Amino acid sequence: PAAAEKITVGALRFTSHAASFVAYERGYFKEQGLDVEFKFFQAAQPMAVAIAAGDVDFGVTAISGALINLANKGAIKVIGGALQEEPGIDGQMILVSKKAFDDGVTTPAMLKGRTYGITQAGSSFQYMAHKIAQKEGFAGSEIKMKPLQKVGAIIGALKSEQIDAWSIVPHIAKGLAKGPTIEIIGKIADYIPDYQVTTIFTSADNAANKKDLVKRFLAAFSKGADDFNAALVDKTAGDAAGEDMVKLVHKYVYTSRPYEKAAPSIRNGAMRINKNAKLNLTNVKDQLDWFKSEGLVSKDISIDTLVDASFVETY
Amino acid sequence: MADTRPISSQSQSAEEPAKTVPFRGGGFVVKPLGVIAPLVFVVIIALWELGSQTGFISGLVLPSPSESFEAFRQLFDSGLLFVHLSASLQRIVIGWTVGSTLGIIVGLMIGLSSVARAGLAPLVSAIFPIPKIALLPLFIIWFGIGEGSKVATILFGTFFPTVITTYGGVDNVDRNLIRMGQSFGLSWMSIVRKIILPGALPAILSGCRISGSIAIILLVAAEMIGAEFGIGAYILMAGSLFATDQLIAGVAILSVMGLCFAWVIGRAEKYFLNWRT
Amino acid sequence: MADTRPISSQSQSAEEPAKTVPFRGGGFVVKPLGVIAPLVFVVIIALWELGSQTGFISGLVLPSPSESFEAFRQLFDSGLLFVHLSASLQRIVIGWTVGSTLGIIVGLMIGLSSVARAGLAPLVSAIFPIPKIALLPLFIIWFGIGEGSKVATILFGTFFPTVITTYGGVDNVDRNLIRMGQSFGLSWMSIVRKIILPGALPAILSGCRISGSIAIILLVAAEMIGAEFGIGAYILMAGSLFATDQLIAGVAILSVMGLCFAWVIGRAEKYFLNWRT
Amino acid sequence: MDLHLQKLSHDYGKLAVLRDIELEVRSREIVCIVGPSGCGKSTLLRLVGGLEQPTRGQVMQIGEPPAGCLNPLTYIFQDFALLPWRSVKGNISLVLEDRGLGRGEAEEIITDVLRRTKLSDFADAWPRQLSGGMKQRVAVARALAVKPAVMLMDEPLSALDSQTRELLMDDLVELWLTEGFTAVYVTHNLAEAVRLGHKIVVLSRRPGRVREMVSIDIPLDQRKNHVKELDDKQKLLWSMLRDEAMAADQELLDG
Amino acid sequence: MDLHLQKLSHDYGKLAVLRDIELEVRSREIVCIVGPSGCGKSTLLRLVGGLEQPTRGQVMQIGEPPAGCLNPLTYIFQDFALLPWRSVKGNISLVLEDRGLGRGEAEEIITDVLRRTKLSDFADAWPRQLSGGMKQRVAVARALAVKPAVMLMDEPLSALDSQTRELLMDDLVELWLTEGFTAVYVTHNLAEAVRLGHKIVVLSRRPGRVREMVSIDIPLDQRKNHVKELDDKQKLLWSMLRDEAMAADQELLDG
Ligand SMILES: Nc1ncnc2c1ncn2[C@@H]1O[C@H](COP(=O)(O)OP(=O)(O)OP(=O)(O)O)[C@@H](O)[C@H]1O
Ligand SMILES: Nc1ncnc2c1ncn2[C@@H]1O[C@H](COP(=O)(O)OP(=O)(O)OP(=O)(O)O)[C@@H](O)[C@H]1O
Ligand SMILES: [Mg+2]
Ligand SMILES: [Mg+2]
């Protein structure tokens, strides 16, 4: 085969980005003739900008206002789905402070009139809160959003009982609920079935002009995802494979902690990564509509501006 | 040896070249040239607009000034501008005033007392470099998610540079003048107030220029914590939505705040330091 | 009127109270007291540990020093400490050096030339207050996601305060000394190098203290952009995982960096400013 | 109030500056100090004024300062030590503040000392706008303002032209006659010394020791009528100093 | 090199300082300037040295400076203007750098001028460690180092004791005899003026005008033998200045 094509993949050091790590470590990218170099970011937004600027080719992140606006500027396209909420598998959880819990907020239905931690207006946290309100039958604006920018800051605020509620990925939620000050009162999956948490995206240029490259990337990525799902989500591959997988992921995530400490967090954080990068277009549309209804993005952005559905199966 | 005092015959003949003594003084004094500053801004903005219009500057991340101005107009029309501005100004004014005042006091202590210097100066060196952003979670615990933590962020940010410039200024006060004060039996307090403080004032004002800018910078960090309104919150929002026109509009508001602040300090310098050449 | 010059009989009688003239000079000179600084740190850390142990300080957000030290030890054992440190140090050293040097040059220009002051000083006032974090997207576009944007963040952060302190220092140089230089026909360059620069040096060094701390603070912002290694990246990672022990360990590394930097500046002050009392 | 300097010695690091100065300054006495440049005269004044601590020996103060005196031991600095950020008036009012004087009283004192030093026109000028002599006069005015019991004057008239100096000397004589202050007066001008001094102390070159002490018994207000005697004294002093200088030169040649 | 001051006038803002100064300074001539404090003597020197621009009139420089002279018009400042961050030696080497002198040559000049001002022991001292007179000697040494064609001296010996002053004056006479420099010499000491001046200019009180010009024809190296004549000149000058001062006092009383 011809010399491997060099591409750059943006990543955050989270378990949710594990599919790329697996594909890299197990040579699936090589198989597709891709010479991958990772670029690590500390936040999703700079990664999106880097892709728009052409410094990075592929990335995985949640649908955010920034992503939609960048897509609207013709810079990027969503090409597939990654992390997926799924009933039966631990997904994002709804947390409340002990004080609120004692105060009667024992189910998500009681969140009406309570404060809710989010990173930013327009972040996925606000989307989740609004979906809870919608299903429980009150207006989203009746949950008081507190933008706190950083997950760490929200945790601090929740622990010190300055906000009442929050929702977060399972391994963090479980870790927090072990302490005396935080209670779990529900699951996001109950409110947003098939929530497409993260998506795969690339520059609009790649999507339009290097379709072959995109396909090869997705193929390798999916193979990594399959391994990951089998080892840690469905646990069909056996304990040894699970162990191997955790070790592999530990090369990238929680690197500064010893293996024994990192392993439980990695295991708890495992959520399904869609097979064949299938994309839940229905949910993505719902998310886009929500952004529009909140006035966070322009009303005339169509789903086609955001998503290029030609690469993967959508539903 | 005979005296060789010049007599007229020895004096230079009339044909000798005569020229005026060249002027070599002057200079090294900076005079205000009012026109240049606005010109510079106009030129920069015009070039930027031109660049955007011709596509030389990609609209991807840097919108044209006119787009940003449009975003600003929308903000203005929505009536939110003044809500944002007043929220931010209040935080800055309180945070900066308290931070600078404490900074000057601690700076004076470090500048005046060996014990305070030995104990506090290393603490300042150790705490100043800690990024406020990293400490946000702690700030929330300590100061809550209300105005407290926002003001505290700005306060901490302005405190440290003020301490450093103040004690630098105190160190630089002419010790002879202090001895003079002592020889006239001035009290310690008088010496500090009338000799050391005015002597350190140029450095303190220059420190205020810095701390003022830092206070404005920290608005964004401060308003990360549960702020609904404020220029910083507006910028954060624009940033997270990647609405670059709003982002630039917000940043421009910060710039204008910085210019106003610099103007005030400039006035203060004119007023307090008019004894200098 | 007759002279009333004292003669022995008029002089004070032996019973008059005699005392030594009170010493009123001295003071206002700060001497190094080496022991206090380490003591202060030890006491603070001990109190903190005690507070954590007794539960007075909740482990909620502030872990105990021993936990943090444990996290540090893990970092050390993993061998990543030096990877992080060397990555960060390189960025800081380059960014700070270039930023300060440019800052001193521009500060001198603003301090020396009316045109430069009129044109550049307002620009500095306008650009300094713009938060680097808000500009990260632009930095990515301009400088890419490699070392360029990281160094540029630090460079910009240190440039502006240095400019301000430098021109403040230049303004404060005694104009008489400059006239002296001119009267001896020193070249413009010599006057700047030998009179203005040394005269502004105390202010410049005090500015370096500030810009150094700011450089360390900005590590975190700089390493938001595609940084794999670096103390800032480590802290960000810890923050996003809410690993407070690692967070504090990272912050402590920054503190130590700040202390080392302050020590270096202290040495430089001793060396360059030993002509002061 | 008398001063008694007892075996005063001072060193700056390894540099021996003063050695065993033994001197009595009686109340209402003007003691002039002359000596070669760098021999320690200013240092001696600083020791007497309590601005520096002697390496050995001590300065005793015997008796209480008279009432109404705001700052018993007042220094006129050789380098003027004016605050550049205060006007002429402000530099004088500096030493009057915190003394419980009424505003009117302080104002009066300032006007008076400015008039006496012929600076009334420059009350609002900044120090940088003054000539050398005018700065020195501000320093003198400031010292006069606190009605000192003992004045420690470090070449207080050196930057003044002869006629201004003459006038200020007359002023000092007048002041001494009416108020009878005590003074330690460092000068390089032997004419000044014989004109004002009750006692003239000649210091040797560094390290400064008391080389000679000359008393002049002519009352201050009659000295103008005794030009001849004073001239003789001046010549005597001059020859002593000359010897000292020559000895120093010799030393240089030998060493 | 001659200097010709033509109808020189200067104002600081509204303050008239100098008026219509007309003066010729011939090559190898020492012109002494005396006048009351604040009359504009330092200002006049600054104008001559090109450090300030006259409001009206001009200073002409006729002829070229002699070869080997590093800084034709050299100023000795009344307030010394030493760089506090350079040692005594460093303050002198400051004015020798950038002149293309070899290191050895500069070193030689520095050693020489320090010896002549008796500062050899203090080559490495900081200015703050010097006595007033020593600072003044550093300023003199620095000026001598550049071998000036015209020296503009603003009370260069005022802070010195009489014998050091005497020695430095002898030194100046010697220097003048061997090298024949030109000088404008501001002084308050009439004895200095009659000792060194070929011409003595008496300025009136502010605004300074040339009130009188006195020439002394006795060659410099013979003045010690003409004590009587010089004494008379000095008395003459003194009476002129006295008149000026009395007129000023009168004005004050009237106005
Ligand atoms: N920079 C300045 N700004 C305003 N006025 C000044 C300035 N420099 C000097 N003057 C004024 O000009 C006048 C003359 O000053 P100058 O220094 O020339 O006097 P001088 O003859 O040298 O006096 P002295 O013998 O006391 O040194 C003084 O009244 C002084 O107040
Ligand atoms: N702060 C200091 N540190 C070190 N040495 C000093 C200090 N102050 C003065 N000296 C030295 O002490 C000696 C005496 O200085 P002092 O100022 O007392 O002399 P002086 O008699 O007043 O001379 P002058 O007549 O020139 O003013 C000088 O040799 C000087 O170098
Ligand atoms: Mg002295
Ligand atoms: Mg003068």
XYZ file of C-alpha atoms in Angstrom, chain B residues 173 176-177 179-187 190 193-196 198-200 272 274-277, chain D residues 51 71 73-75 77 79-86 91 94-95 97-99 126 128 142-143 146:
50
model
C 12.303 56.447 48.194
C 17.939 61.089 52.964
C 14.458 62.524 52.901
C 16.323 61.068 57.725
C 15.261 64.671 57.292
C 11.783 63.842 58.526
C 13.232 62.043 61.519
C 15.513 64.944 62.324
C 12.479 67.182 62.585
C 10.900 64.734 64.973
C 8.056 63.807 62.635
C 6.090 60.862 63.908
C 3.778 61.373 59.393
C 2.149 59.605 55.003
C 4.123 62.646 53.944
C 7.427 61.301 52.755
C 7.195 57.638 51.889
C 4.301 60.546 48.020
C 7.746 59.217 47.159
C 6.298 55.852 46.222
C -0.385 64.217 41.888
C 2.855 67.735 38.643
C 5.952 68.437 40.697
C 7.985 66.429 38.223
C 9.380 68.046 35.124
C 20.406 60.507 63.335
C 12.084 70.554 67.759
C 17.727 69.553 67.960
C 17.230 70.806 64.431
C 19.371 69.947 61.484
C 21.226 69.430 55.775
C 22.207 68.714 50.575
C 19.041 70.597 51.605
C 16.790 67.478 51.699
C 13.739 69.249 50.305
C 10.716 67.152 49.378
C 10.408 67.561 45.604
C 6.642 67.031 45.775
C 5.987 69.915 48.114
C 8.250 72.011 52.723
C 5.721 69.856 56.771
C 7.665 70.387 59.976
C 2.090 69.922 61.023
C 1.141 67.550 63.871
C 2.362 70.050 66.404
C 8.502 73.707 43.363
C 13.053 72.062 40.963
C 12.483 75.311 57.544
C 14.932 74.996 60.412
C 10.566 75.034 64.463
